[in-house]
Amino acid sequence: MRFLLMLSFMLCLKLANAQFFNERTLAEDSSYQKLKGNIVTTFMNASPGQFGPFVKGVDEDIVTDKKVLALTFDACGGPHGSGYDEELINFLRKEKIPATLFLSGTWIDAHPDKVKELASDPLFEIENHGLLHRPCTIDGETMYGIHGTANVSQAVDEIELNARKIELMTSRKPLYFRSATATTDEACATIARHLNETIISYDLLSGDAVAGTPASVIRENLLRGARHGAIVIMHMNHPEWNGYEALKQALPLLQKQGFTFVKLELHPLKGRQ
């Protein structure tokens, strides 16, 4: 019993330290404060522009004429689910299917060891899903009941603090950012570019984000929507959803159709024209 209590205490301390380091030490770093101050000044009078999943400056396709798909999986964290779909990840490993994983800061706090394990696997590319899993806006837009960042300062924190947190844990700074709910405004798309990240949306919506969606429906969405260069959005933080079951059925059918799978990194991307 004493050993278990000590183990529990050490785990809690580890998670607390991860969150403390991110929210306090990174935010108070002088270089970060200078960067943030410059961006806040630059965008002081900026208009948010359009808000949604497909706004100017957001990418959603790989530029290719080949039958290539990019599987991307969000790990949202916090009240939106901090689970870990280990069956899904192990399936990708067994089939040797590369994937891009978008991790939020809240999910990282719940699974610090998994972050390092996933980052060490060459099949996976770790990218940025925001510090607190909030839609990235400069005026507090709301999507699906989730309030977005209220201003430029919060938008920078949502993007850059989580990017630095991921870099600290994986020794690689993310190239891409996906806003919570995959929605953002045009100002944040430009802010992300200033932070050397590109905001990613999707071209193929799997439908796995709605609890209780049958695997057969998700599978058909994947098969029907597959096309050259499509970025597929799925989730890895809700093992009770049917993403794994659907992908297990759809993947061999997609391979029979001649599709191969890639990570986003090192591929040219584009937005909707």
Short mmCIF file of C-alpha atoms in Angstrom, two decimals:
data_model
loop_
_atom_site.label_atom_id
_atom_site.label_comp_id
_atom_site.label_asym_id
_atom_site.label_seq_id
_atom_site.Cartn_x
_atom_site.Cartn_y
_atom_site.Cartn_z
CA MET A 1 0.00 0.00 0.00
CA ARG A 2 2.84 2.37 0.89
CA PHE A 3 4.49 1.68 -2.49
CA LEU A 4 1.25 2.38 -4.36
CA LEU A 5 0.74 5.66 -2.52
CA MET A 6 4.29 6.73 -3.34
CA LEU A 7 3.84 5.76 -7.00
CA SER A 8 0.59 7.72 -7.18
CA PHE A 9 2.24 10.75 -5.57
CA MET A 10 5.16 10.67 -8.02
CA LEU A 11 2.81 10.45 -11.00
CA CYS A 12 0.73 13.39 -9.78
CA LEU A 13 3.90 15.39 -9.17
CA LYS A 14 5.16 14.59 -12.66
CA LEU A 15 1.94 15.76 -14.29
CA ALA A 16 1.79 18.85 -12.11
CA ASN A 17 5.37 19.76 -13.01
CA ALA A 18 4.65 19.33 -16.74
CA GLN A 19 1.71 21.74 -16.50
CA PHE A 20 3.57 24.17 -14.22
CA PHE A 21 6.54 24.29 -16.55
CA ASN A 22 4.37 25.00 -19.55
CA GLU A 23 2.13 27.63 -18.04
CA ARG A 24 4.67 29.47 -15.92
CA THR A 25 8.25 28.94 -17.02
CA LEU A 26 7.65 29.04 -20.77
CA ALA A 27 5.23 31.97 -20.56
CA GLU A 28 7.65 34.00 -18.42
CA ASP A 29 10.68 33.40 -20.64
CA SER A 30 12.03 36.77 -21.82
CA SER A 31 12.44 35.69 -25.45
CA TYR A 32 8.85 34.46 -25.49
CA GLN A 33 7.58 37.70 -23.94
CA LYS A 34 9.43 39.72 -26.58
CA LEU A 35 8.08 37.57 -29.42
CA LYS A 36 4.55 37.75 -28.06
CA GLY A 37 4.75 41.50 -27.50
CA ASN A 38 5.87 42.09 -31.09
CA ILE A 39 3.00 40.03 -32.49
CA VAL A 40 0.43 41.69 -30.21
CA THR A 41 1.67 45.10 -31.42
CA THR A 42 1.67 44.03 -35.07
CA PHE A 43 -1.90 42.72 -34.91
CA MET A 44 -3.26 45.37 -32.53
CA ASN A 45 -5.79 46.67 -35.06
CA ALA A 46 -6.20 43.52 -37.15
CA SER A 47 -9.58 42.34 -38.33
CA PRO A 48 -10.31 38.68 -37.53
CA GLY A 49 -11.62 38.09 -41.05
CA GLN A 50 -13.65 34.99 -41.78
CA PHE A 51 -13.99 32.23 -39.18
CA GLY A 52 -14.35 28.55 -40.02
CA PRO A 53 -12.45 25.42 -41.08
CA PHE A 54 -11.52 26.65 -44.57
CA VAL A 55 -10.36 30.25 -44.37
CA LYS A 56 -7.58 32.02 -46.20
CA GLY A 57 -4.15 30.86 -45.05
CA VAL A 58 -5.27 27.40 -43.88
CA ASP A 59 -4.12 24.27 -45.72
CA GLU A 60 -6.24 21.18 -46.28
CA ASP A 61 -4.65 19.16 -49.11
CA ILE A 62 -1.33 17.66 -50.14
CA VAL A 63 -0.23 18.83 -53.57
CA THR A 64 0.07 15.58 -55.53
CA ASP A 65 -1.29 13.73 -58.54
CA LYS A 66 -0.80 10.38 -56.80
CA LYS A 67 -3.28 8.32 -54.77
CA VAL A 68 -1.94 9.52 -51.45
CA LEU A 69 -3.84 10.10 -48.20
CA ALA A 70 -2.62 11.76 -45.00
CA LEU A 71 -4.21 10.26 -41.89
CA THR A 72 -4.27 12.82 -39.07
CA PHE A 73 -5.47 12.12 -35.53
CA ASP A 74 -6.40 14.75 -32.95
CA ALA A 75 -5.82 14.24 -29.23
CA CYS A 76 -8.04 16.94 -27.73
CA GLY A 77 -7.67 16.46 -23.99
CA GLY A 78 -9.38 18.07 -21.02
CA PRO A 79 -13.19 17.99 -20.87
CA HIS A 80 -13.20 16.99 -24.53
CA GLY A 81 -11.57 13.65 -23.77
CA SER A 82 -8.11 12.72 -22.50
CA GLY A 83 -8.30 9.03 -23.34
CA TYR A 84 -5.76 7.16 -25.45
CA ASP A 85 -6.84 4.80 -28.21
CA GLU A 86 -4.01 2.31 -27.87
CA GLU A 87 -5.73 -0.21 -30.17
CA LEU A 88 -5.76 2.39 -32.93
CA ILE A 89 -2.09 3.28 -32.50
CA ASN A 90 -1.06 -0.37 -32.32
CA PHE A 91 -3.07 -1.09 -35.47
CA LEU A 92 -1.20 1.66 -37.35
CA ARG A 93 2.07 0.20 -36.10
CA LYS A 94 1.13 -3.35 -37.10
CA GLU A 95 0.14 -2.22 -40.61
CA LYS A 96 3.10 0.19 -40.84
CA ILE A 97 0.83 3.12 -41.65
CA PRO A 98 2.38 6.56 -41.06
CA ALA A 99 0.21 9.20 -39.44
CA THR A 100 0.30 12.78 -38.17
CA LEU A 101 -0.77 13.22 -34.53
CA PHE A 102 -2.07 16.60 -33.32
CA LEU A 103 -1.67 16.80 -29.54
CA SER A 104 -3.15 19.42 -27.22
CA GLY A 105 -1.36 20.62 -24.10
CA THR A 106 -4.08 19.18 -21.88
CA TRP A 107 -3.74 15.75 -23.51
CA ILE A 108 0.04 15.95 -23.16
CA ASP A 109 -0.32 16.64 -19.43
CA ALA A 110 -2.40 13.47 -19.11
CA HIS A 111 0.03 11.30 -21.14
CA PRO A 112 3.61 12.66 -20.95
CA ASP A 113 5.16 9.20 -21.32
CA LYS A 114 3.01 8.39 -24.36
CA VAL A 115 4.10 11.65 -26.02
CA LYS A 116 7.75 10.63 -25.82
CA GLU A 117 6.97 7.10 -26.94
CA LEU A 118 4.98 8.28 -29.96
CA ALA A 119 7.59 10.89 -30.87
CA SER A 120 10.31 8.22 -30.90
CA ASP A 121 8.38 6.12 -33.42
CA PRO A 122 9.34 7.10 -37.01
CA LEU A 123 5.83 6.21 -38.19
CA PHE A 124 4.41 9.22 -36.37
CA GLU A 125 4.76 12.96 -36.71
CA ILE A 126 3.84 15.03 -33.63
CA GLU A 127 2.08 18.32 -34.33
CA ASN A 128 0.29 21.06 -32.39
CA HIS A 129 -3.38 21.00 -31.33
CA GLY A 130 -3.22 24.00 -29.02
CA LEU A 131 -2.31 24.63 -25.41
CA LEU A 132 -5.83 24.49 -23.94
CA HIS A 133 -7.73 23.09 -26.96
CA ARG A 134 -9.50 26.35 -27.80
CA PRO A 135 -10.51 27.52 -31.30
CA CYS A 136 -7.87 30.03 -32.35
CA THR A 137 -9.49 33.44 -32.84
CA ILE A 138 -8.70 37.04 -31.95
CA ASP A 139 -12.23 37.89 -30.83
CA GLY A 140 -13.53 34.91 -28.84
CA GLU A 141 -15.57 33.07 -31.48
CA THR A 142 -17.31 29.92 -30.23
CA MET A 143 -17.69 26.57 -32.01
CA TYR A 144 -19.63 23.55 -30.69
CA GLY A 145 -19.85 25.28 -27.31
CA ILE A 146 -16.06 25.72 -27.02
CA HIS A 147 -15.02 29.34 -26.50
CA GLY A 148 -12.11 30.45 -28.59
CA THR A 149 -9.13 32.57 -27.61
CA ALA A 150 -10.33 36.10 -26.80
CA ASN A 151 -7.54 38.19 -28.31
CA VAL A 152 -4.15 38.15 -30.03
CA SER A 153 -2.28 37.50 -26.77
CA GLN A 154 -4.31 34.36 -26.02
CA ALA A 155 -4.02 33.20 -29.63
CA VAL A 156 -0.22 33.39 -29.45
CA ASP A 157 -0.25 31.41 -26.19
CA GLU A 158 -2.54 28.77 -27.68
CA ILE A 159 -0.20 28.23 -30.63
CA GLU A 160 3.31 28.96 -29.40
CA LEU A 161 3.31 27.73 -25.81
CA ASN A 162 2.11 24.29 -26.88
CA ALA A 163 4.62 24.25 -29.73
CA ARG A 164 7.41 24.93 -27.25
CA LYS A 165 6.05 22.34 -24.87
CA ILE A 166 6.09 19.72 -27.63
CA GLU A 167 9.60 20.76 -28.65
CA LEU A 168 10.79 20.39 -25.07
CA MET A 169 9.40 16.87 -24.83
CA THR A 170 10.28 15.61 -28.32
CA SER A 171 13.28 17.72 -29.44
CA ARG A 172 11.29 18.77 -32.51
CA LYS A 173 9.21 21.91 -32.85
CA PRO A 174 5.89 21.38 -34.66
CA LEU A 175 5.51 22.58 -38.22
CA TYR A 176 1.72 22.52 -38.19
CA PHE A 177 -1.09 23.68 -35.94
CA ARG A 178 -4.69 22.49 -35.97
CA SER A 179 -7.03 24.69 -34.00
CA ALA A 180 -9.60 23.07 -31.71
CA THR A 181 -12.69 22.04 -33.73
CA ALA A 182 -10.50 22.67 -36.82
CA THR A 183 -11.88 26.21 -36.98
CA THR A 184 -9.94 29.46 -36.87
CA ASP A 185 -10.03 32.97 -38.27
CA GLU A 186 -7.91 34.56 -40.97
CA ALA A 187 -5.95 36.66 -38.46
CA CYS A 188 -4.83 33.55 -36.56
CA ALA A 189 -3.76 31.91 -39.81
CA THR A 190 -1.43 34.86 -40.35
CA ILE A 191 -0.28 34.87 -36.71
CA ALA A 192 0.61 31.17 -37.03
CA ARG A 193 2.78 31.97 -40.05
CA HIS A 194 4.60 34.58 -37.97
CA LEU A 195 5.27 31.75 -35.49
CA ASN A 196 6.59 29.51 -38.30
CA GLU A 197 3.59 27.17 -38.21
CA THR A 198 0.95 26.44 -40.81
CA ILE A 199 -2.64 25.92 -39.75
CA ILE A 200 -4.06 22.64 -41.03
CA SER A 201 -7.72 21.86 -41.56
CA TYR A 202 -8.91 18.77 -43.42
CA ASP A 203 -10.33 17.62 -46.73
CA LEU A 204 -11.94 14.38 -45.60
CA LEU A 205 -14.12 14.45 -42.48
CA SER A 206 -14.34 10.92 -41.08
CA GLY A 207 -17.27 11.65 -38.77
CA ASP A 208 -15.69 9.89 -35.81
CA ALA A 209 -16.02 13.02 -33.62
CA VAL A 210 -19.71 12.40 -32.99
CA ALA A 211 -20.10 9.94 -30.12
CA GLY A 212 -22.00 6.84 -31.09
CA THR A 213 -21.46 7.12 -34.85
CA PRO A 214 -21.47 3.53 -36.16
CA ALA A 215 -18.21 2.19 -37.54
CA SER A 216 -20.00 1.45 -40.82
CA VAL A 217 -20.82 5.15 -41.29
CA ILE A 218 -17.25 6.27 -40.56
CA ARG A 219 -15.91 3.57 -42.90
CA GLU A 220 -18.18 4.75 -45.73
CA ASN A 221 -17.15 8.36 -45.16
CA LEU A 222 -13.52 7.32 -45.54
CA LEU A 223 -14.12 5.27 -48.66
CA ARG A 224 -16.41 7.79 -50.31
CA GLY A 225 -14.23 10.81 -49.57
CA ALA A 226 -10.82 9.38 -50.44
CA ARG A 227 -9.10 11.28 -53.22
CA HIS A 228 -5.61 12.33 -54.29
CA GLY A 229 -3.88 14.29 -51.54
CA ALA A 230 -6.76 14.38 -49.06
CA ILE A 231 -6.01 15.17 -45.41
CA VAL A 232 -8.19 12.91 -43.27
CA ILE A 233 -9.25 14.06 -39.80
CA MET A 234 -9.86 11.47 -37.07
CA HIS A 235 -9.35 11.23 -33.30
CA MET A 236 -7.15 9.21 -30.96
CA ASN A 237 -8.44 10.44 -27.58
CA HIS A 238 -11.73 8.53 -27.44
CA PRO A 239 -11.16 4.75 -27.53
CA GLU A 240 -14.89 4.30 -26.88
CA TRP A 241 -15.68 5.88 -30.24
CA ASN A 242 -15.56 3.77 -33.41
CA GLY A 243 -12.59 5.28 -35.24
CA TYR A 244 -10.36 2.25 -34.82
CA GLU A 245 -13.11 -0.19 -35.81
CA ALA A 246 -13.91 1.85 -38.93
CA LEU A 247 -10.30 2.31 -39.98
CA LYS A 248 -9.59 -1.38 -39.55
CA GLN A 249 -12.34 -2.09 -42.09
CA ALA A 250 -11.58 0.80 -44.47
CA LEU A 251 -7.80 0.60 -44.66
CA PRO A 252 -7.45 -2.65 -46.67
CA LEU A 253 -10.17 -1.45 -49.07
CA LEU A 254 -8.35 1.85 -49.60
CA GLN A 255 -5.10 -0.03 -50.21
CA LYS A 256 -6.86 -2.21 -52.80
CA GLN A 257 -7.89 1.00 -54.54
CA GLY A 258 -4.21 1.93 -54.78
CA PHE A 259 -3.99 4.48 -51.95
CA THR A 260 -0.83 4.86 -49.91
CA PHE A 261 -0.40 6.88 -46.71
CA VAL A 262 2.01 9.64 -45.73
CA LYS A 263 2.75 12.04 -42.91
CA LEU A 264 2.25 15.74 -43.61
CA GLU A 265 5.86 16.77 -43.14
CA LEU A 266 7.97 17.34 -46.23
CA HIS A 267 4.94 17.46 -48.52
CA PRO A 268 3.75 20.64 -50.27
CA LEU A 269 0.32 21.70 -49.02
CA LYS A 270 -2.42 23.96 -50.27
CA GLY A 271 -5.74 25.44 -49.22
CA ARG A 272 -9.06 25.55 -51.04
CA GLN A 273 -9.09 27.84 -54.07
#
